[in-house]
Coordinates of C-alpha atoms in Angstrom, one line a residue:
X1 CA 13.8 8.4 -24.5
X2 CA 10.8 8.8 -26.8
X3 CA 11.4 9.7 -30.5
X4 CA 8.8 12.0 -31.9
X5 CA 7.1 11.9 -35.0
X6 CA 5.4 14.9 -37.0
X7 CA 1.4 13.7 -36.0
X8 CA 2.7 13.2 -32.0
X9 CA 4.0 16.9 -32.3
X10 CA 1.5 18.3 -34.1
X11 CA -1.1 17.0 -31.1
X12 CA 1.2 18.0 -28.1
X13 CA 1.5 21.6 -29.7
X14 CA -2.6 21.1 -29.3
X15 CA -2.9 19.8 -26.0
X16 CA -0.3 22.1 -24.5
X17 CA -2.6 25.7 -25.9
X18 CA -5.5 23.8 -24.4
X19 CA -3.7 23.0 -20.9
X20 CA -2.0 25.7 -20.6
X21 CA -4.6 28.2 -21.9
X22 CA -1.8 29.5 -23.8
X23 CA -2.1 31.0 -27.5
X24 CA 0.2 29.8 -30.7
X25 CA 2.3 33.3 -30.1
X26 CA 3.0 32.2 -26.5
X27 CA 4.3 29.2 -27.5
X28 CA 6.2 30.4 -30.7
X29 CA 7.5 33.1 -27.9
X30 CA 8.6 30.6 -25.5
X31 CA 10.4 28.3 -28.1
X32 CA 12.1 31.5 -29.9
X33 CA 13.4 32.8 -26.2
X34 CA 15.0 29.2 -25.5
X35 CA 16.8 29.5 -28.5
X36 CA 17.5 32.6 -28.2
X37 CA 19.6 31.7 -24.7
X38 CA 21.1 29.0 -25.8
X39 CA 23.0 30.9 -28.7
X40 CA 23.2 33.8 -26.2
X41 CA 24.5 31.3 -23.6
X42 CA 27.6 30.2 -26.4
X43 CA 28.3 34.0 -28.1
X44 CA 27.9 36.2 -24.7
X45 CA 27.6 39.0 -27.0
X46 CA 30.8 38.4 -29.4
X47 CA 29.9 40.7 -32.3
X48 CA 29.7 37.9 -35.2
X49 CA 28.4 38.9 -38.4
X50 CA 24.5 36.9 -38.0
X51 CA 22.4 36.4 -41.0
X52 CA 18.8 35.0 -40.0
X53 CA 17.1 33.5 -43.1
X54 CA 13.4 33.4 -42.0
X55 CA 10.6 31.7 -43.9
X56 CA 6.9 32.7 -44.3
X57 CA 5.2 30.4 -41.3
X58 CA 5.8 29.3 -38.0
X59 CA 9.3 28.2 -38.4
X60 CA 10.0 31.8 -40.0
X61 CA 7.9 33.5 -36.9
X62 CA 10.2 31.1 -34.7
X63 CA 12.7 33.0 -36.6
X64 CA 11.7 36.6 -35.9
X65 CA 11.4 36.1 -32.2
X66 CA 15.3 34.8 -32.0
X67 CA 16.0 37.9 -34.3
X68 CA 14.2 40.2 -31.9
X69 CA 15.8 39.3 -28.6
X70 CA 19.5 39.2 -30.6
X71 CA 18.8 42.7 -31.6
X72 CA 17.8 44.1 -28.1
X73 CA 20.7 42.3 -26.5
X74 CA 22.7 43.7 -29.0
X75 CA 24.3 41.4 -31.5
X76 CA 25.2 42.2 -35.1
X77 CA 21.8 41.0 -37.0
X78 CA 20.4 40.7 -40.9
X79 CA 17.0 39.2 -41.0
X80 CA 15.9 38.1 -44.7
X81 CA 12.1 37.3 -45.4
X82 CA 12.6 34.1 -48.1
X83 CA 9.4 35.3 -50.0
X84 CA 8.5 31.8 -51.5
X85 CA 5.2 32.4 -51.4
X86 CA 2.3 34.7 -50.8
X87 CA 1.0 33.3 -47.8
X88 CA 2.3 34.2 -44.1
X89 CA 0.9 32.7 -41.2
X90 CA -1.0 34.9 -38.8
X91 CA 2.2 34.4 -35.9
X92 CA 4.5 35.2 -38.7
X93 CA 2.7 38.8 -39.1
X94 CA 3.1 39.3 -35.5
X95 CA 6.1 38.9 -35.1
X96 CA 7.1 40.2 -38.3
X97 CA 5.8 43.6 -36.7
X98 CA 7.4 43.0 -33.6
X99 CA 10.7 42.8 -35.0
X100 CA 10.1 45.8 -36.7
X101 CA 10.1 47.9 -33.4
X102 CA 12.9 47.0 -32.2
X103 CA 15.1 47.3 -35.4
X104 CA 16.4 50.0 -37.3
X105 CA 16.7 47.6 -39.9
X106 CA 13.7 46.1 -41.4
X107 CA 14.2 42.6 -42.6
X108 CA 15.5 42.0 -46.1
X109 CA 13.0 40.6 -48.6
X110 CA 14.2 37.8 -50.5
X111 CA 11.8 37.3 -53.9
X112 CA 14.6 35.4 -56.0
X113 CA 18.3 34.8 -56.4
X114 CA 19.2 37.9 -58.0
X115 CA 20.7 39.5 -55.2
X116 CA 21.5 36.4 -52.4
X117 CA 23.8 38.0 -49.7
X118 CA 27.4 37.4 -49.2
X119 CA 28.2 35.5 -46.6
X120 CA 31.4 35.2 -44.9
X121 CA 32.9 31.8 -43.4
X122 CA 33.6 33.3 -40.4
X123 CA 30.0 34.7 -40.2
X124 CA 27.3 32.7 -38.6
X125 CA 23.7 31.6 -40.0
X126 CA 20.5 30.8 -38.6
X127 CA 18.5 28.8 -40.2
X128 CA 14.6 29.5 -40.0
X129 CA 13.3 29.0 -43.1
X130 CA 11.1 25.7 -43.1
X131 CA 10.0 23.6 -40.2
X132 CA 9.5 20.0 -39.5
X133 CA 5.9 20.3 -41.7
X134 CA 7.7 20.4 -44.6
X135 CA 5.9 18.4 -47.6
X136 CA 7.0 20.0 -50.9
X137 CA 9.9 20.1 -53.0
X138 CA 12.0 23.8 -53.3
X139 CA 11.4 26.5 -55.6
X140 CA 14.7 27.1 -57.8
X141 CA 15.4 30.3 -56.5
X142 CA 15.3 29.0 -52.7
X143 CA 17.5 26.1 -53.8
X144 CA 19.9 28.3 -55.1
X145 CA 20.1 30.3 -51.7
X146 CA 19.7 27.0 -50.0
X147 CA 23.0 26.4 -52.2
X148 CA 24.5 29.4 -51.1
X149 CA 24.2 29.0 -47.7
X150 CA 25.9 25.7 -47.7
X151 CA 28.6 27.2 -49.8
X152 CA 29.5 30.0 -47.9
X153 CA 31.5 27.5 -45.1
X154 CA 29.5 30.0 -42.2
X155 CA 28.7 28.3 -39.0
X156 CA 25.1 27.1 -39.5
X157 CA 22.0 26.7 -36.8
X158 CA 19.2 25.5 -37.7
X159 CA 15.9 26.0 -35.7
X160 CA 14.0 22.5 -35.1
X161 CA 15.3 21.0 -38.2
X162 CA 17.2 22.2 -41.1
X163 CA 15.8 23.7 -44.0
X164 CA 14.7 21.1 -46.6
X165 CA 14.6 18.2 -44.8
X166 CA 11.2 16.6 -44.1
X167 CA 10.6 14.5 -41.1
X168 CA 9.5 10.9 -42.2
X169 CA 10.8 10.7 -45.6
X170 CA 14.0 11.1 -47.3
X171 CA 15.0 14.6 -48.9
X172 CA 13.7 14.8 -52.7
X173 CA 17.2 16.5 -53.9
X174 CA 20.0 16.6 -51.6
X175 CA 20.9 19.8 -53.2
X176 CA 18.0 21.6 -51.4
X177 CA 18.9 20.5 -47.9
X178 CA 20.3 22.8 -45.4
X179 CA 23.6 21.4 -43.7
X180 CA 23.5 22.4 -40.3
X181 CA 26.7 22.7 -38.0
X182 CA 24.1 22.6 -34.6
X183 CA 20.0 21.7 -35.1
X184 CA 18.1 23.0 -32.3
X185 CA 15.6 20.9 -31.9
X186 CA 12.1 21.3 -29.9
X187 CA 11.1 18.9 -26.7
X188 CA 12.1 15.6 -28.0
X189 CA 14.6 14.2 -30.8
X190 CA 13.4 13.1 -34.0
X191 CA 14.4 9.7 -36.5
X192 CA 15.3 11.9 -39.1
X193 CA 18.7 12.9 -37.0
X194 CA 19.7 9.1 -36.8
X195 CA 19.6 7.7 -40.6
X196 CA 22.3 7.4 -42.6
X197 CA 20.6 9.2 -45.2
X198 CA 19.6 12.7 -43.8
X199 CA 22.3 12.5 -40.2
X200 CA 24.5 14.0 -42.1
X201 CA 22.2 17.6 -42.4
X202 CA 23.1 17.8 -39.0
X203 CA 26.0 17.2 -37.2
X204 CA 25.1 18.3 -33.7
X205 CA 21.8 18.0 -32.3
X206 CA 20.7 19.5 -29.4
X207 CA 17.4 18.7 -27.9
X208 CA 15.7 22.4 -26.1
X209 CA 12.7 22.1 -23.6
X210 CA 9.8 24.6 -24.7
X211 CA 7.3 23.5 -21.7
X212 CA 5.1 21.4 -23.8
X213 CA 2.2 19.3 -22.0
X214 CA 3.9 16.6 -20.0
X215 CA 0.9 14.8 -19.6
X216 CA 1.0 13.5 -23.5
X217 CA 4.6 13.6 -23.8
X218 CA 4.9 10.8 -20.5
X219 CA 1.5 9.0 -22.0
X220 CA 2.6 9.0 -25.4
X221 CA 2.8 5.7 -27.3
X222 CA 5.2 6.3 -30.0
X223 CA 6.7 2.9 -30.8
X224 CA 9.6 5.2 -31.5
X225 CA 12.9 5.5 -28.6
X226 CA 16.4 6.3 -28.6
X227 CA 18.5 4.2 -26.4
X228 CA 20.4 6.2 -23.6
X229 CA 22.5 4.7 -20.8
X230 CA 19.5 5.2 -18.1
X231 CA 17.0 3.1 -20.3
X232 CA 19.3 0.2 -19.8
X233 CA 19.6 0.6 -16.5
X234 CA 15.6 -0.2 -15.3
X235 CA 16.6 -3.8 -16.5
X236 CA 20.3 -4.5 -15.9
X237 CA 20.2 -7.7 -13.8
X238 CA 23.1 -7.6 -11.4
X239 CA 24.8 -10.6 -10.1
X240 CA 24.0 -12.5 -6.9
X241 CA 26.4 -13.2 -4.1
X242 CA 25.5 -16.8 -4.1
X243 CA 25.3 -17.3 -8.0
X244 CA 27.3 -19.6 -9.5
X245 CA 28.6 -20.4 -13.6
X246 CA 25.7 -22.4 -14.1
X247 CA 23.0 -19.7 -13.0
X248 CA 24.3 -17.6 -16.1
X249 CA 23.6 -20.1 -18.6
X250 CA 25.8 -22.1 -21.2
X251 CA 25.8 -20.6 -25.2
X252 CA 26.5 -22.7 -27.8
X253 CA 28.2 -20.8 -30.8
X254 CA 28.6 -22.9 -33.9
X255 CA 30.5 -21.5 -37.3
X256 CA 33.7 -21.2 -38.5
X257 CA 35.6 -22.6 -41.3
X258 CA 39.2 -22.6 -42.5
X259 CA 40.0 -19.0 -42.8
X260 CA 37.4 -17.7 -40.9
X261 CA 37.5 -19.3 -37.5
X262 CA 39.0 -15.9 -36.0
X263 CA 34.9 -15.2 -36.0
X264 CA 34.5 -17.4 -33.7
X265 CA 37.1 -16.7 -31.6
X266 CA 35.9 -13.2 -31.3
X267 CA 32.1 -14.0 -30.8
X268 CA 33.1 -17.0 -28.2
X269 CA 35.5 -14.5 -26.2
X270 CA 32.4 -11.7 -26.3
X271 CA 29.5 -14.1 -24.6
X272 CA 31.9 -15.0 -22.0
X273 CA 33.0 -11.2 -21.3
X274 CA 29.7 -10.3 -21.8
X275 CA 28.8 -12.8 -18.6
X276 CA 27.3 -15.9 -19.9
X277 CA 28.4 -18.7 -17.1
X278 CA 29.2 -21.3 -19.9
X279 CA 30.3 -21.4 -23.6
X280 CA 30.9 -24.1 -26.1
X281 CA 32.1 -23.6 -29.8
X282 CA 31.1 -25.7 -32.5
X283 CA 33.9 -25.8 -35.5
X284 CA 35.6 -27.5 -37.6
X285 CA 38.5 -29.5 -37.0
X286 CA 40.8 -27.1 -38.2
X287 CA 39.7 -24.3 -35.5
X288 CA 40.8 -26.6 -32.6
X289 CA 44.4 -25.1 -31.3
X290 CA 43.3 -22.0 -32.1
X291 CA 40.2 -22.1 -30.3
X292 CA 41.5 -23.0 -26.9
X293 CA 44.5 -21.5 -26.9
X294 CA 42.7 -17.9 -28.0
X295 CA 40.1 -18.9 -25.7
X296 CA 40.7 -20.9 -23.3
X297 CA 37.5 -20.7 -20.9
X298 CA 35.5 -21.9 -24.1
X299 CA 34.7 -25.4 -24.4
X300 CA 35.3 -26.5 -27.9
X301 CA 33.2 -29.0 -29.8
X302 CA 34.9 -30.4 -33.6
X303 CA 33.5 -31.7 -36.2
X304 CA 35.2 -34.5 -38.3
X305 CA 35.3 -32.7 -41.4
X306 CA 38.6 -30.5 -40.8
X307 CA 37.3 -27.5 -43.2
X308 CA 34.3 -26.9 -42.8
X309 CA 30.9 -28.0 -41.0
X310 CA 29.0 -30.6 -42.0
X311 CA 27.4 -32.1 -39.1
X312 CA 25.5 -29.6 -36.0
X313 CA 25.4 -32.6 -33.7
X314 CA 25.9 -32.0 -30.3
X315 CA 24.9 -33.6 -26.5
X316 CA 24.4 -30.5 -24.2
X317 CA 21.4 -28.8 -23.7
X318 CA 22.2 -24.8 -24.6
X319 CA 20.6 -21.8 -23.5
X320 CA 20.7 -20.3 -26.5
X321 CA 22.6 -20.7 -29.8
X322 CA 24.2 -18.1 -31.9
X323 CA 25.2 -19.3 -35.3
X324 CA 26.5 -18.3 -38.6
X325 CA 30.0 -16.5 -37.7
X326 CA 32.7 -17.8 -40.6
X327 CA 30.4 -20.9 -41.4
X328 CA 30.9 -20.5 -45.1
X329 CA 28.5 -21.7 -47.8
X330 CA 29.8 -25.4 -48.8
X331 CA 27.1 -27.0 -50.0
X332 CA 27.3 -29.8 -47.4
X333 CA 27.3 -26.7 -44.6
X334 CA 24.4 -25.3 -46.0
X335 CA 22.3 -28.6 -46.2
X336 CA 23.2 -29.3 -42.8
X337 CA 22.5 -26.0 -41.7
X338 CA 18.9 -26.7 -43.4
X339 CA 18.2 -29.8 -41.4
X340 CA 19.2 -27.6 -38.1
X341 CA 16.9 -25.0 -38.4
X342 CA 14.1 -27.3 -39.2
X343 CA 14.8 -29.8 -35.9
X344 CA 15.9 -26.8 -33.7
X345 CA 14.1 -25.5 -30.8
X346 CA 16.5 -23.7 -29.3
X347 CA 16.7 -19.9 -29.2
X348 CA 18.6 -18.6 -31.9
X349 CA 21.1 -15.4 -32.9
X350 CA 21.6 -15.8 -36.4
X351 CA 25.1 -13.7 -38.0
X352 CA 26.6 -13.5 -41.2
X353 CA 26.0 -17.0 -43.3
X354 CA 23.6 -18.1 -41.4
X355 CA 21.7 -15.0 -42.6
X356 CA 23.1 -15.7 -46.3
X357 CA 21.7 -19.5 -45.8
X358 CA 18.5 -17.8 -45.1
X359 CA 18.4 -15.2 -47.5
X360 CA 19.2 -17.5 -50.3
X361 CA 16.7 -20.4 -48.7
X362 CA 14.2 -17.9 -47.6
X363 CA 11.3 -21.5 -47.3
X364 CA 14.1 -21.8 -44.1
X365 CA 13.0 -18.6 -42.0
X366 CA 9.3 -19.9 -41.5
X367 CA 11.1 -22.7 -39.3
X368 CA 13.4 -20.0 -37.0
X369 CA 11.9 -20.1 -33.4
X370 CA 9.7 -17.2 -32.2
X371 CA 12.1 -13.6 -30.7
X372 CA 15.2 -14.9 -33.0
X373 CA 17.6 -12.4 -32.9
X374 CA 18.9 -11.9 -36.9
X375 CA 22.0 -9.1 -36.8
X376 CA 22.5 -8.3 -40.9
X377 CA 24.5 -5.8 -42.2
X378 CA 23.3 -3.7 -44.8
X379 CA 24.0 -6.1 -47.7
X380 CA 22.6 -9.1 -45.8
X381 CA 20.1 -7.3 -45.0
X382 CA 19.5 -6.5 -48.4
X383 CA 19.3 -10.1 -49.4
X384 CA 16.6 -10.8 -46.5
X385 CA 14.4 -8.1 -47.1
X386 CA 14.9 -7.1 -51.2
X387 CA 16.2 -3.5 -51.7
X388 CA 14.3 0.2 -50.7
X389 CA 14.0 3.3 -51.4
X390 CA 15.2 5.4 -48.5
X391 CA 16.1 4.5 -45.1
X392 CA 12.4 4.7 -44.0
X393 CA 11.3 2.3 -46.6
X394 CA 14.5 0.1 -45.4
X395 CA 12.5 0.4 -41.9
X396 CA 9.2 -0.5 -42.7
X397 CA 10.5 -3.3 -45.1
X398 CA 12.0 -4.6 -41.6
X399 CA 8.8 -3.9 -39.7
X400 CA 7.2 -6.3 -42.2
X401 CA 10.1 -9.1 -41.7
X402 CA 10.2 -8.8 -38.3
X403 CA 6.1 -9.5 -37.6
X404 CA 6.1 -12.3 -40.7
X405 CA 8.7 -14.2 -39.1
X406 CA 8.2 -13.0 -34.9
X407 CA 11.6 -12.2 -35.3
X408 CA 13.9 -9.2 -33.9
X409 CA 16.1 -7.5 -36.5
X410 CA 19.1 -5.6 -35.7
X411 CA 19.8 -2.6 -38.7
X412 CA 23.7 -2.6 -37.8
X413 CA 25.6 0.4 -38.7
X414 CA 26.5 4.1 -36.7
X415 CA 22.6 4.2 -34.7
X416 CA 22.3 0.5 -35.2
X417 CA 18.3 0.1 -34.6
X418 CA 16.8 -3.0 -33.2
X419 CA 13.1 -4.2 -34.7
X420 CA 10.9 -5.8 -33.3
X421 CA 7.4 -5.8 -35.4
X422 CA 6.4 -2.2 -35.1
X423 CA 8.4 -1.0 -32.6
X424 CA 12.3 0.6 -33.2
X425 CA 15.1 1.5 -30.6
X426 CA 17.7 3.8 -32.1
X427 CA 21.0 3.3 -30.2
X428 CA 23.3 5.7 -29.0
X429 CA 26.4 4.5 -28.6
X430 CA 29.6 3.4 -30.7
X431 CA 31.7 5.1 -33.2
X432 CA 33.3 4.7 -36.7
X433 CA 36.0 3.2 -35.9
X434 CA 33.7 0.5 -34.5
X435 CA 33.6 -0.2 -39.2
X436 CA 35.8 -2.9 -39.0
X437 CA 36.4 -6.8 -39.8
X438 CA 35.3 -8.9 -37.2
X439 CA 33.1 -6.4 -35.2
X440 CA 29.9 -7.7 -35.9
X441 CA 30.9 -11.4 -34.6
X442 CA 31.4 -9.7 -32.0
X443 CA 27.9 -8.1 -31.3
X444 CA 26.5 -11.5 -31.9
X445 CA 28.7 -13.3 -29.3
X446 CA 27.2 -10.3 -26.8
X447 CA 23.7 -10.9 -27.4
X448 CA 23.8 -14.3 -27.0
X449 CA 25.5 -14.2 -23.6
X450 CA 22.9 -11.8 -22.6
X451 CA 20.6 -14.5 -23.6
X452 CA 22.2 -17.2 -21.8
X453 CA 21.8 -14.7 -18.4
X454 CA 18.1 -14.8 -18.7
X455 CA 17.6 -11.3 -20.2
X456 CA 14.8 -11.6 -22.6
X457 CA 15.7 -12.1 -26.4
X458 CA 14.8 -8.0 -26.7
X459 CA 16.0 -6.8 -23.6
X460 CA 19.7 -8.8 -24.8
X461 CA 19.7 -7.7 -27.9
X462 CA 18.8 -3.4 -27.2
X463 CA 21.5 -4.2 -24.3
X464 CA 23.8 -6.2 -26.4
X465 CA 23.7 -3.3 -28.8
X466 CA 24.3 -0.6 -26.7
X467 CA 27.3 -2.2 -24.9
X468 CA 29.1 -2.9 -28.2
X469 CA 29.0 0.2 -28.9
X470 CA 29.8 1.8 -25.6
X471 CA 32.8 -0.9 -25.1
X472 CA 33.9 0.7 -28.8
X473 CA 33.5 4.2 -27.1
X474 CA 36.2 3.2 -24.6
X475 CA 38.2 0.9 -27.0
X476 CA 38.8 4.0 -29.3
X477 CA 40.1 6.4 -26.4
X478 CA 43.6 4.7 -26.4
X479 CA 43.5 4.0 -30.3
X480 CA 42.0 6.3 -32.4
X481 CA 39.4 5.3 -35.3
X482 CA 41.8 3.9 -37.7
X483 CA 43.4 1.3 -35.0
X484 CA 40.6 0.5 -33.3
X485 CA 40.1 -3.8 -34.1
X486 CA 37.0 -5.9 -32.9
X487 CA 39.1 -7.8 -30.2
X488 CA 39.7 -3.9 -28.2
X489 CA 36.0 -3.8 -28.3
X490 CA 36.0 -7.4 -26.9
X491 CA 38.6 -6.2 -24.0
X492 CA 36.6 -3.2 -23.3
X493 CA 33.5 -4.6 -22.6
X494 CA 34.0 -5.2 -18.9
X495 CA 34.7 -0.8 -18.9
X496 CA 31.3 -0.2 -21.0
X497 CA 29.6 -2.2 -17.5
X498 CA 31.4 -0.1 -15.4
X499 CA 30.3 3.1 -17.8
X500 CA 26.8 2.5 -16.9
X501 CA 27.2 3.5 -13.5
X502 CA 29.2 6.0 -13.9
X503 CA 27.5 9.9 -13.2
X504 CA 28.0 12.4 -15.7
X505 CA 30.7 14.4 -13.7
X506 CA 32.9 11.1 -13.4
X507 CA 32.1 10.7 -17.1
X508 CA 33.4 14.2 -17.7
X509 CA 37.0 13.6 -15.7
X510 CA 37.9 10.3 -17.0

């Protein structure tokens, strides 16, 4: 599905009065009605308290038309004018007048915090006071009803996107940011509702169809999607009857050192569950019992040094490598790992010290092979790319990575987001009880068995993504958050497969 940005909704609002020979007020009528039915669809007329904070443009006039058709279908309604400046747009007049007809009670002008209305926490809010064209900070009165409103504990909804929030940057002061309980959100979800910085304004997003032009919105090229299951399903390969181990590849996974060889174990045990044909493990001698006894369809390769790696040599011919899980940083591991990257041709999934090799040895990267999949968490991700300012920053700081070095990043964390030079694919899946040791080994192992199947570095790696998280969906049914441990997500992978087919009434009864 296509993420929207502000310029791509902007022109689809255009095209759509064009095509549709439609005026603004048609369309700010259309878009107030479908919100309007989708809070009538949840209330069916219970007799909440329902304060509508409207501001002075088209969000506001989106505002006004849900306040009009709550009061004719007879629902307890306050509408407040946030006066925060002297200008109205001309759809806000109209339906300012409108509203006027049909209610006893004008709307409530708001000109500054003296008198901000009490709101109860069993009252609910709707939020219409500035749209997604925000681009200036708050006046202190509205932050101090913005304050309010967040205080009062009511049950919040917010109209396209809450108050305060601005769609490609990060809010100036939290402070003057609604927090939404439910964002209704026009035609198409937006970035802003998947960053860790400015998710958290709202917790429920739901996406409502307002009829724009179809033509754009299919033509569209917004470099911009969010991963749902049917995306994944245009290129799942499924498995032929007459296939055999050896059409689905062989990984090599080398890391691991004394202390850390459950890494591999996980990542080794997540390619094969994943359905790469063949795997071997690299290690040191010290990982050896518990390698093929935790393991025992992997094929393990040691190295003389019983601690820790010092020598990468091996015979077979791999279909990709993934590399870096519990490797460590002995000197000797990291010079060895320098020689590696610079003879390597192999495709490459680089984890955890294999990224802090790079990021500390960043002359190294120039020699990783073209599509290498890097999977950093936030620190290591800090060390590759230097530090930002906001979460779109931390974006475009990968953007820049990512085409330097042909490489595809994965952001890791809840709406992990795979880069690949200027395009972004914000995933869908997973949980937070997915935050725990070991779990990232295991995304690594995944995309490098989809690797070894002959999906394409990108393809593997949105896939891989998605079906960590999904097998964390099903892993956290039977344990909760808190329990959940990166070997459940390992044994649920084979049920995130079968989750793909599944249709949404199955979905529903499991």
């Amino acid at each position: 599905m296509k993420l929207l940005g502000l310029s791509h909704i902007k022109e689809a609002d255009r095209l759509t009065l064009i095509n549709q020979n439609i005026s603004y007020l048609d369309l700010m009528e259309r878009a107030g009605i479908a919100v309007f039915e989708t809070i009538h669809n949840r209330l069916q007329g219970a007799q909440v308290p329902i304060h509508i904070f409207c501001g002075l443009g088209n969000n506001g006039g989106d505002g006004l038309v849900v306040a009009r058709y709550l009061v004719t279908h007879g629902y307890n309604v306050t509408t407040y004018i946030v006066n925060f400046s002297k200008n109205r747009s001309e759809a806000f007049l109209v339906n300012y007048d409108r509203l006027k007809e049909v209610d006893e009670e004008w709307p409530v002008q708001l000109k500054n915090d003296d008198n901000l209305p009490a709101i109860a926490a069993n009252e609910m809010v709707i939020d219409a006071m500035f749209g997604i064209g925000l681009n200036r900070s708050m006046l202190p009165w509205v932050k101090k009803l913005i304050i309010h409103i967040n205080a009062s504990k009511a049950f919040v909804l917010s109209i396209d996107v809450p108050s305060g929030l601005y769609a490609e940057k990060s809010p100036d002061d939290k402070e003057s940011v609604i927090y939404a309980n439910v964002c209704l959100t026009f035609q198409a979800p937006k970035l802003v509702f998947f960053l860790p910085e400015t998710a958290k304004y709202a917790q429920d997003v739901d996406v409502i169809e307002i009829g724009l032009d179809t033509q754009y919105l299919n033509d569209v090229e917004t470099q911009m999607s969010l991963i749902l299951k049917n995306d994944l399903l245009g290129f799942y390969n499924p498995r032929g009857k007459f296939s055999h181990k050896g059409t689905y590849g062989h990984a090599l996974l080398i890391g691991g050192s004394k202390g850390k060889i459950g890494s591999m174990l996980l990542a080794s045990k997540a390619c094969l569950r994943v359905g790469a044909g063949l795997a071997s493990a690299l290690i040191p001698e010290c990982g050896y019992f518990t390698l093929q006894v935790g393991v025992p369809e992997v094929m393990v390769i040691t190295n003389k040094n019983t601690d820790y790696l010092e020598d990468f040599q091996f015979e077979m011919k791999p279909s990709v490598i993934c590399i870096g899980m519990g490797l460590g940083l002995h000197p000797d591991t990291i010079n060895t790992f320098a020689e590696f990257i610079k003879r390597n041709r192999n495709q490459l999934v680089i984890d955890a010290d294999g990224l802090n090799i790079l990021a500390a040895n960043q002359e190294l990267l120039k020699f990783i092979p073209e599509k290498s999949v890097l999977t950093p968490h936030v620190k290591e991700l800090t060390r590759l790319v230097g530090s930002w300012k906001d979460d779109f920053d931390k974006i475009e700081k990968v953007k820049a990575f990512s085409k330097k070095y042909d490489s595809i990043v994965v952001i890791k964390g809840a709406n992990s987001i795979t880069v690949y030079h200027e395009e972004i694919f914000v995933n869908t899946s997973g949980n937070p009880g997915m935050a725990t040791a070991g779990s990232g080994d295991v995304l690594a192992g995944m995309i490098a068995g989809l690797i070894s199947q002959g999906y394409n570095a990108l393809q593997a790696t949105i896939f891989g993504v998605y079906l960590h998280g999904s097998a964390g969906d099903c892993g956290v049914e039977g344990f909760g958050y808190q329990a959940l441990l990166a070997s459940d997500i390992v044994e649920n992978i084979g049920k995130a497969y079968l989750e793909l087919f599944k249709q949404p009434e199955e979905q529903a009864n499991a």
